[in-house]
mmCIF file of C-alpha atoms and ligand atoms in Angstrom:
data_model
loop_
_atom_site.group_PDB
_atom_site.id
_atom_site.type_symbol
_atom_site.label_atom_id
_atom_site.label_comp_id
_atom_site.label_asym_id
_atom_site.label_seq_id
_atom_site.Cartn_x
_atom_site.Cartn_y
_atom_site.Cartn_z
ATOM 1 C CA MET A 1 -0.724 9.908 -7.693
ATOM 2 C CA ALA A 2 2.914 10.231 -6.549
ATOM 3 C CA TYR A 3 3.827 8.777 -3.173
ATOM 4 C CA LYS A 4 7.063 9.810 -0.143
ATOM 5 C CA THR A 5 7.508 6.724 0.766
ATOM 6 C CA LEU A 6 6.857 4.622 -1.915
ATOM 7 C CA ILE A 7 7.418 3.704 -5.426
ATOM 8 C CA VAL A 8 4.894 2.089 -7.939
ATOM 9 C CA GLU A 9 5.671 1.025 -11.138
ATOM 10 C CA ILE A 10 2.690 -0.926 -13.395
ATOM 11 C CA GLU A 11 4.094 -2.802 -16.141
ATOM 12 C CA ASP A 12 2.361 -5.582 -18.202
ATOM 13 C CA HIS A 13 -1.031 -6.159 -15.282
ATOM 14 C CA ILE A 14 1.896 -6.212 -12.650
ATOM 15 C CA ALA A 15 1.684 -3.553 -9.835
ATOM 16 C CA LEU A 16 5.139 -3.315 -8.459
ATOM 17 C CA ILE A 17 5.558 -1.433 -4.511
ATOM 18 C CA ARG A 18 8.662 -1.087 -3.894
ATOM 19 C CA LEU A 19 8.791 0.102 0.293
ATOM 20 C CA ASN A 20 11.032 3.656 -0.138
ATOM 21 C CA ARG A 21 12.299 4.788 3.266
ATOM 22 C CA PRO A 22 15.621 4.174 2.835
ATOM 23 C CA ASP A 23 16.849 5.630 6.096
ATOM 24 C CA ALA A 24 14.768 3.980 8.714
ATOM 25 C CA LEU A 25 15.145 0.587 6.688
ATOM 26 C CA ASN A 26 11.805 1.118 5.362
ATOM 27 C CA ALA A 27 10.209 1.691 8.720
ATOM 28 C CA LEU A 28 6.373 1.657 9.092
ATOM 29 C CA ASN A 29 5.416 4.908 10.147
ATOM 30 C CA ALA A 30 1.872 6.684 9.359
ATOM 31 C CA GLU A 31 2.528 8.087 6.029
ATOM 32 C CA LEU A 32 3.509 4.722 4.278
ATOM 33 C CA LEU A 33 1.133 2.721 5.773
ATOM 34 C CA GLY A 34 -1.050 5.555 4.548
ATOM 35 C CA GLU A 35 0.346 5.507 1.017
ATOM 36 C CA LEU A 36 0.797 1.664 1.118
ATOM 37 C CA ALA A 37 -3.127 1.682 1.922
ATOM 38 C CA ASP A 38 -3.941 4.221 -1.011
ATOM 39 C CA ALA A 39 -1.373 2.236 -3.524
ATOM 40 C CA VAL A 40 -2.778 -1.381 -3.120
ATOM 41 C CA THR A 41 -6.376 0.655 -3.088
ATOM 42 C CA GLN A 42 -5.756 2.324 -6.418
ATOM 43 C CA ALA A 43 -4.144 -1.508 -7.543
ATOM 44 C CA ASP A 44 -6.895 -3.175 -6.775
ATOM 45 C CA ALA A 45 -9.519 -0.878 -8.402
ATOM 46 C CA ASN A 46 -7.551 -0.520 -11.857
ATOM 47 C CA ASP A 47 -8.528 -2.400 -14.317
ATOM 48 C CA LYS A 48 -5.100 -3.370 -15.910
ATOM 49 C CA VAL A 49 -3.473 -4.518 -12.804
ATOM 50 C CA ARG A 50 -3.843 -8.089 -12.162
ATOM 51 C CA CYS A 51 -0.962 -9.383 -9.381
ATOM 52 C CA ILE A 52 0.470 -7.105 -6.462
ATOM 53 C CA VAL A 53 4.320 -7.303 -5.597
ATOM 54 C CA LEU A 54 4.896 -5.309 -2.807
ATOM 55 C CA THR A 55 8.766 -5.021 -1.567
ATOM 56 C CA GLY A 56 11.552 -3.300 0.087
ATOM 57 C CA SER A 57 15.041 -3.254 -0.382
ATOM 58 C CA GLU A 58 17.383 -5.278 -0.526
ATOM 59 C CA LYS A 59 18.744 -4.461 3.124
ATOM 60 C CA ALA A 60 15.063 -4.485 4.455
ATOM 61 C CA PHE A 61 11.593 -5.333 3.349
ATOM 62 C CA ALA A 62 10.748 -3.255 6.725
ATOM 63 C CA ALA A 63 12.366 -3.137 9.943
ATOM 64 C CA GLY A 64 9.279 -2.720 11.611
ATOM 65 C CA ALA A 65 6.758 0.008 12.684
ATOM 66 C CA ASP A 66 8.197 3.018 13.219
ATOM 67 C CA ILE A 67 10.031 2.982 17.177
ATOM 68 C CA ARG A 68 11.067 7.059 16.866
ATOM 69 C CA GLU A 69 7.211 7.986 16.270
ATOM 70 C CA MET A 70 5.909 5.456 18.472
ATOM 71 C CA SER A 71 8.355 6.181 20.738
ATOM 72 C CA THR A 72 6.272 9.456 22.090
ATOM 73 C CA LYS A 73 2.970 8.406 22.106
ATOM 74 C CA SER A 74 0.380 7.289 25.119
ATOM 75 C CA PHE A 75 -2.437 4.796 25.285
ATOM 76 C CA VAL A 76 -4.926 7.607 24.720
ATOM 77 C CA ASP A 77 -2.808 8.103 21.265
ATOM 78 C CA VAL A 78 -2.476 4.596 20.088
ATOM 79 C CA PHE A 79 -6.545 3.952 21.570
ATOM 80 C CA SER A 80 -7.753 7.010 19.748
ATOM 81 C CA GLU A 81 -6.245 6.151 16.318
ATOM 82 C CA ASP A 82 -6.579 3.145 16.416
ATOM 83 C CA LEU A 83 -2.856 2.775 15.558
ATOM 84 C CA PHE A 84 -2.746 1.257 11.822
ATOM 85 C CA THR A 85 -5.817 -0.609 11.955
ATOM 86 C CA ARG A 86 -6.989 1.310 9.035
ATOM 87 C CA GLU A 87 -4.393 0.793 6.940
ATOM 88 C CA THR A 88 -3.877 -2.436 7.309
ATOM 89 C CA GLU A 89 -7.620 -3.869 7.299
ATOM 90 C CA ALA A 90 -7.640 -1.999 3.263
ATOM 91 C CA ILE A 91 -4.792 -4.147 2.281
ATOM 92 C CA LEU A 92 -6.794 -6.634 3.311
ATOM 93 C CA ALA A 93 -9.745 -5.397 1.907
ATOM 94 C CA CYS A 94 -7.835 -6.218 -1.463
ATOM 95 C CA ARG A 95 -9.522 -8.711 -4.473
ATOM 96 C CA LYS A 96 -6.269 -9.348 -6.284
ATOM 97 C CA PRO A 97 -3.130 -11.464 -5.013
ATOM 98 C CA ILE A 98 -0.587 -9.534 -3.002
ATOM 99 C CA ILE A 99 2.533 -11.341 -3.121
ATOM 100 C CA ALA A 100 5.511 -10.073 -0.617
ATOM 101 C CA ALA A 101 9.235 -10.158 -2.180
ATOM 102 C CA VAL A 102 11.217 -10.073 0.847
ATOM 103 C CA SER A 103 14.956 -9.104 1.097
ATOM 104 C CA GLY A 104 17.310 -8.879 4.187
ATOM 105 C CA TYR A 105 15.189 -7.677 7.260
ATOM 106 C CA ALA A 106 11.334 -8.287 8.317
ATOM 107 C CA LEU A 107 10.739 -7.202 11.355
ATOM 108 C CA GLY A 108 8.071 -6.819 13.340
ATOM 109 C CA GLY A 109 5.747 -4.878 12.108
ATOM 110 C CA GLY A 110 7.605 -5.789 8.431
ATOM 111 C CA CYS A 111 7.049 -9.250 9.194
ATOM 112 C CA GLU A 112 3.268 -8.953 9.579
ATOM 113 C CA LEU A 113 2.973 -6.769 6.620
ATOM 114 C CA ALA A 114 4.228 -9.709 4.797
ATOM 115 C CA MET A 115 2.084 -11.912 6.329
ATOM 116 C CA ILE A 116 -0.538 -9.777 5.409
ATOM 117 C CA CYS A 117 0.064 -10.619 2.274
ATOM 118 C CA ASP A 118 -1.418 -13.471 -0.126
ATOM 119 C CA PHE A 119 2.117 -16.019 -0.287
ATOM 120 C CA ILE A 120 6.033 -14.715 0.671
ATOM 121 C CA ILE A 121 8.910 -15.167 -2.007
ATOM 122 C CA ALA A 122 12.356 -14.827 0.120
ATOM 123 C CA ALA A 123 15.909 -14.218 -1.045
ATOM 124 C CA ASP A 124 17.880 -15.712 0.907
ATOM 125 C CA THR A 125 19.131 -12.936 2.972
ATOM 126 C CA ALA A 126 15.544 -12.715 4.033
ATOM 127 C CA LYS A 127 15.386 -12.365 7.988
ATOM 128 C CA PHE A 128 12.115 -12.166 9.549
ATOM 129 C CA GLY A 129 10.800 -11.950 13.123
ATOM 130 C CA GLN A 130 8.640 -10.335 15.829
ATOM 131 C CA PRO A 131 10.738 -8.477 18.572
ATOM 132 C CA GLU A 132 8.767 -6.019 19.915
ATOM 133 C CA ILE A 133 9.103 -7.805 23.631
ATOM 134 C CA ASN A 134 12.473 -5.632 23.459
ATOM 135 C CA LEU A 135 10.578 -2.760 22.818
ATOM 136 C CA GLY A 136 8.455 -3.806 25.918
ATOM 137 C CA VAL A 137 5.456 -4.226 24.226
ATOM 138 C CA VAL A 138 3.820 -7.428 21.414
ATOM 139 C CA ALA A 139 3.371 -7.447 18.199
ATOM 140 C CA GLY A 140 0.384 -4.923 16.866
ATOM 141 C CA ILE A 141 -0.522 -5.851 12.952
ATOM 142 C CA GLY A 142 -1.165 -9.798 13.877
ATOM 143 C CA GLY A 143 1.737 -11.071 14.537
ATOM 144 C CA THR A 144 1.124 -13.440 17.308
ATOM 145 C CA GLN A 145 -1.942 -14.637 15.699
ATOM 146 C CA ARG A 146 -0.611 -15.088 11.759
ATOM 147 C CA LEU A 147 2.995 -16.441 12.546
ATOM 148 C CA THR A 148 1.053 -18.685 15.135
ATOM 149 C CA ARG A 149 -0.946 -20.143 12.339
ATOM 150 C CA PHE A 150 2.180 -20.689 9.607
ATOM 151 C CA VAL A 151 4.725 -21.776 12.061
ATOM 152 C CA GLY A 152 2.753 -23.208 15.319
ATOM 153 C CA LYS A 153 2.797 -22.377 19.201
ATOM 154 C CA SER A 154 6.484 -23.817 20.068
ATOM 155 C CA LYS A 155 7.788 -21.566 17.039
ATOM 156 C CA SER A 156 5.431 -18.470 17.667
ATOM 157 C CA MET A 157 6.383 -18.521 21.267
ATOM 158 C CA ASP A 158 10.093 -19.092 20.019
ATOM 159 C CA MET A 159 9.633 -15.985 18.065
ATOM 160 C CA HIS A 160 7.827 -13.561 20.030
ATOM 161 C CA LEU A 161 10.003 -13.901 23.748
ATOM 162 C CA THR A 162 12.940 -14.417 22.665
ATOM 163 C CA GLY A 163 12.833 -11.607 19.419
ATOM 164 C CA ARG A 164 15.132 -13.986 17.747
ATOM 165 C CA PHE A 165 15.830 -12.916 13.941
ATOM 166 C CA MET A 166 14.503 -16.283 11.411
ATOM 167 C CA ASP A 167 16.968 -16.822 8.679
ATOM 168 C CA ALA A 168 14.660 -17.841 5.097
ATOM 169 C CA GLU A 169 15.907 -21.725 5.093
ATOM 170 C CA GLU A 170 13.954 -21.661 8.856
ATOM 171 C CA ALA A 171 11.312 -19.293 7.541
ATOM 172 C CA GLU A 172 10.848 -22.209 3.927
ATOM 173 C CA ARG A 173 11.211 -25.057 6.211
ATOM 174 C CA ALA A 174 8.539 -23.343 9.654
ATOM 175 C CA GLY A 175 5.800 -22.813 6.656
ATOM 176 C CA LEU A 176 6.027 -19.030 6.837
ATOM 177 C CA VAL A 177 7.294 -18.263 3.045
ATOM 178 C CA SER A 178 6.467 -20.510 0.034
ATOM 179 C CA ARG A 179 10.078 -20.417 -1.476
ATOM 180 C CA VAL A 180 13.312 -19.377 -1.029
ATOM 181 C CA VAL A 181 15.513 -17.824 -3.938
ATOM 182 C CA PRO A 182 18.871 -16.143 -4.254
ATOM 183 C CA ALA A 183 19.026 -12.174 -3.606
ATOM 184 C CA LYS A 184 20.162 -11.484 -7.397
ATOM 185 C CA LYS A 185 16.907 -14.096 -8.171
ATOM 186 C CA LEU A 186 14.178 -12.615 -5.503
ATOM 187 C CA MET A 187 12.548 -9.588 -8.311
ATOM 188 C CA GLU A 188 12.819 -12.399 -10.791
ATOM 189 C CA GLU A 189 11.020 -15.026 -9.305
ATOM 190 C CA ALA A 190 8.195 -13.006 -7.768
ATOM 191 C CA MET A 191 7.565 -11.073 -10.865
ATOM 192 C CA GLY A 192 7.420 -14.566 -12.358
ATOM 193 C CA ALA A 193 4.309 -15.750 -9.882
ATOM 194 C CA ALA A 194 2.899 -12.501 -10.099
ATOM 195 C CA GLN A 195 2.844 -12.995 -14.355
ATOM 196 C CA LYS A 196 2.001 -16.506 -13.906
ATOM 197 C CA ILE A 197 -1.035 -15.494 -11.617
ATOM 198 C CA ALA A 198 -1.947 -12.792 -14.259
ATOM 199 C CA GLU A 199 -2.257 -15.173 -16.842
ATOM 200 C CA LYS A 200 -5.406 -16.717 -15.138
ATOM 201 C CA SER A 201 -8.809 -15.819 -14.884
ATOM 202 C CA ALA A 202 -9.253 -13.047 -13.060
ATOM 203 C CA LEU A 203 -12.188 -14.788 -11.605
ATOM 204 C CA THR A 204 -11.097 -18.147 -10.682
ATOM 205 C CA VAL A 205 -8.075 -16.000 -8.691
ATOM 206 C CA LYS A 206 -10.425 -13.930 -6.651
ATOM 207 C CA ALA A 207 -12.338 -17.501 -5.799
ATOM 208 C CA VAL A 208 -8.977 -18.988 -4.739
ATOM 209 C CA LYS A 209 -8.243 -15.941 -2.289
ATOM 210 C CA GLU A 210 -11.337 -15.497 -0.732
ATOM 211 C CA SER A 211 -11.183 -19.640 -0.065
ATOM 212 C CA VAL A 212 -8.300 -20.069 0.858
ATOM 213 C CA ASN A 213 -8.608 -17.063 3.071
ATOM 214 C CA ARG A 214 -11.627 -18.509 4.439
ATOM 215 C CA SER A 215 -9.438 -21.631 5.919
ATOM 216 C CA TYR A 216 -8.517 -18.843 8.300
ATOM 217 C CA GLU A 217 -11.804 -17.684 9.971
ATOM 218 C CA THR A 218 -14.249 -20.325 9.887
ATOM 219 C CA THR A 219 -13.842 -23.983 10.926
ATOM 220 C CA LEU A 220 -13.340 -26.966 8.725
ATOM 221 C CA ARG A 221 -16.703 -27.398 8.258
ATOM 222 C CA GLU A 222 -18.032 -24.199 7.030
ATOM 223 C CA GLY A 223 -14.902 -24.158 5.118
ATOM 224 C CA LEU A 224 -15.224 -26.907 3.235
ATOM 225 C CA LEU A 225 -18.783 -25.906 2.219
ATOM 226 C CA PHE A 226 -17.592 -22.399 1.231
ATOM 227 C CA GLU A 227 -15.049 -24.236 -1.184
ATOM 228 C CA ARG A 228 -17.539 -26.344 -2.635
ATOM 229 C CA ARG A 229 -20.130 -23.609 -3.290
ATOM 230 C CA MET A 230 -17.494 -21.892 -4.996
ATOM 231 C CA PHE A 231 -16.267 -24.764 -7.008
ATOM 232 C CA ASN A 232 -19.826 -24.788 -7.837
ATOM 233 C CA ALA A 233 -20.478 -21.389 -8.777
ATOM 234 C CA LEU A 234 -17.647 -21.151 -11.017
ATOM 235 C CA PHE A 235 -19.424 -23.844 -13.719
ATOM 236 C CA ALA A 236 -21.919 -20.699 -13.997
ATOM 237 C CA THR A 237 -18.105 -18.500 -15.651
ATOM 238 C CA GLU A 238 -17.358 -18.583 -19.362
ATOM 239 C CA ASP A 239 -13.893 -19.592 -17.754
ATOM 240 C CA GLN A 240 -14.444 -22.890 -15.978
ATOM 241 C CA THR A 241 -15.665 -23.863 -19.800
ATOM 242 C CA GLU A 242 -13.411 -22.855 -21.716
ATOM 243 C CA GLY A 243 -10.476 -24.051 -19.442
ATOM 244 C CA MET A 244 -11.811 -27.202 -19.436
ATOM 245 C CA ALA A 245 -12.371 -27.321 -22.967
ATOM 246 C CA ALA A 246 -8.710 -25.926 -23.381
ATOM 247 C CA PHE A 247 -7.678 -28.958 -21.731
ATOM 248 C CA VAL A 248 -9.433 -31.597 -23.858
ATOM 249 C CA GLU A 249 -8.653 -29.847 -27.113
ATOM 250 C CA LYS A 250 -5.109 -29.935 -26.415
ATOM 251 C CA ARG A 251 -4.749 -26.442 -26.430
ATOM 252 C CA GLU A 252 -4.186 -22.819 -24.300
ATOM 253 C CA PRO A 253 -7.284 -21.429 -22.570
ATOM 254 C CA GLN A 254 -8.071 -17.425 -23.315
ATOM 255 C CA PHE A 255 -9.367 -16.808 -20.183
ATOM 256 C CA ARG A 256 -11.496 -13.435 -20.808
ATOM 257 C CA ASP A 257 -12.662 -13.150 -16.952
ATOM 258 C CA LYS A 258 -16.540 -13.668 -17.810
HETATM 259 N N1 DAK B 301 11.685 2.527 13.855
HETATM 260 C C1 DAK B 301 12.720 3.344 13.207
HETATM 261 N N2 DAK B 301 14.036 3.270 12.765
HETATM 262 C C2 DAK B 301 14.860 3.041 12.323
HETATM 263 C C3 DAK B 301 14.181 1.265 12.553
HETATM 264 C C4 DAK B 301 12.470 1.097 13.086
HETATM 265 N N3 DAK B 301 12.263 0.197 13.408
HETATM 266 N N4 DAK B 301 14.406 0.152 12.314
HETATM 267 C C5 DAK B 301 15.813 0.669 11.486
HETATM 268 N N5 DAK B 301 15.859 2.412 12.343
HETATM 269 C C6 DAK B 301 16.735 3.406 11.706
HETATM 270 C C7 DAK B 301 18.180 3.387 12.164
HETATM 271 O O1 DAK B 301 17.477 4.010 13.414
HETATM 272 C C8 DAK B 301 19.083 3.843 11.610
HETATM 273 O O2 DAK B 301 18.580 4.771 11.591
HETATM 274 P P1 DAK B 301 19.921 5.830 11.890
HETATM 275 O O3 DAK B 301 20.283 6.430 13.218
HETATM 276 O O4 DAK B 301 20.590 6.206 10.620
HETATM 277 O O5 DAK B 301 19.369 7.656 11.235
HETATM 278 C C9 DAK B 301 18.682 3.111 10.188
HETATM 279 O O6 DAK B 301 17.323 2.971 10.488
HETATM 280 C C10 DAK B 301 19.990 1.953 9.856
HETATM 281 O O7 DAK B 301 19.021 1.263 10.569
HETATM 282 P P2 DAK B 301 20.174 0.265 11.916
HETATM 283 O O8 DAK B 301 21.781 1.354 11.487
HETATM 284 O O9 DAK B 301 20.060 0.012 13.190
HETATM 285 O O10 DAK B 301 20.943 -0.816 10.673
HETATM 286 P P3 DAK B 301 21.548 -2.528 11.787
HETATM 287 O O11 DAK B 301 22.151 -2.597 10.136
HETATM 288 O O12 DAK B 301 22.835 -1.772 12.561
HETATM 289 O O13 DAK B 301 20.536 -2.922 12.042
HETATM 290 C C11 DAK B 301 18.765 -3.909 12.714
HETATM 291 C C12 DAK B 301 19.536 -3.105 11.542
HETATM 292 C C13 DAK B 301 17.302 -4.051 11.372
HETATM 293 C C14 DAK B 301 19.054 -5.193 12.799
HETATM 294 C C15 DAK B 301 18.428 -2.243 13.554
HETATM 295 O O14 DAK B 301 18.006 -1.393 12.843
HETATM 296 C C16 DAK B 301 16.823 -3.093 14.233
HETATM 297 O O15 DAK B 301 16.818 -3.587 15.464
HETATM 298 N N6 DAK B 301 15.742 -2.762 14.110
HETATM 299 C C17 DAK B 301 14.267 -1.763 14.700
HETATM 300 C C18 DAK B 301 14.166 -3.607 14.499
HETATM 301 C C19 DAK B 301 12.684 -3.728 15.509
HETATM 302 O O16 DAK B 301 12.782 -3.304 16.706
HETATM 303 N N7 DAK B 301 11.228 -3.993 14.991
HETATM 304 C C20 DAK B 301 10.718 -4.131 15.656
HETATM 305 C C21 DAK B 301 9.717 -2.681 16.027
HETATM 306 S S1 DAK B 301 8.694 -2.471 17.056
HETATM 307 C C22 DAK B 301 0.914 -1.741 16.597
HETATM 308 C C23 DAK B 301 1.524 -2.235 15.545
HETATM 309 C C24 DAK B 301 2.935 -2.193 15.118
HETATM 310 C C25 DAK B 301 3.168 -2.689 15.678
HETATM 311 C C26 DAK B 301 3.115 -2.211 17.488
HETATM 312 C C27 DAK B 301 1.804 -1.885 18.000
HETATM 313 N N8 DAK B 301 -0.549 -1.823 17.015
HETATM 314 C C28 DAK B 301 -1.525 -1.233 15.770
HETATM 315 C C29 DAK B 301 -1.015 -1.782 17.995
HETATM 316 C C30 DAK B 301 4.392 -3.051 15.770
HETATM 317 C C31 DAK B 301 5.828 -3.283 16.490
HETATM 318 C C32 DAK B 301 7.177 -2.964 15.909
HETATM 319 O O17 DAK B 301 7.314 -3.115 15.042
#
């Protein structure tokens, strides 16, 4: 499907989704989020895709929800529409890994979108922030909850209450991003990480994603039980037999997703 606000390319088992509203610094409007939910759902259903990379432009991953589009809405509008909920739920439902490759601004909904992804690789030019307070609102796509879990209460409060931006170095120190690389190397690094994931067993990749995400949803005791059961269950797969045999035989494993 051709999109108006996205560029999607699928190559070597990786779906690269690029947000493409350059005139608005990739601000998230209803059209873009609808298209993004569709693109992620399609990639999840496509057997050729094993990993997804989500990126923006050099200047902006996304500068937030589209303030112009939101500015005329009433309580009744946002409550009735349940603004952005369906779209973000669709992205969260994706069982394949999604890497956010962030260059430039990731603000408000843009920062929240990056946090919805499975991990964030940042260019050294990246700037993260939750400046909704300057607009008289709070974050609305999970920012108060997810940022707090990533960076802790103190820094999350600081970001949400002052609206200040955090640079890539601080974001890495705080645990928001997994790696920081020079801007020129961002896509090479993100695609390289996606390629590595694409070489693994797709079954095990899904198991890892479910298990790590479980740590956000449940108690430690329940999470540990879930992990143990997942570990046990993988012994029913050919890929576990192959992975361990390959190690013992000192060769590369040939995973078949079985
Ligand atoms: N929305 C709409 N347009 C935006 C935009 C945004 N968030 N950010 C930038 N633009 C547009 C600018 O209006 C400008 O358009 P023109 O005037 O050229 O037509 C163009 O992009 C270039 O921006 P600037 O000229 O401002 O560029 P600068 O380099 O000078 O500044 C900046 C870059 C990122 C610092 C600045 O644009 C900025 O402060 N942008 C707004 C950042 C922001 O406040 N983001 C948070 C938005 S609020 C909810 C769901 C979601 C949310 C809330 C509730 N529910 C489900 C309940 C989320 C809220 C948000 O994200």
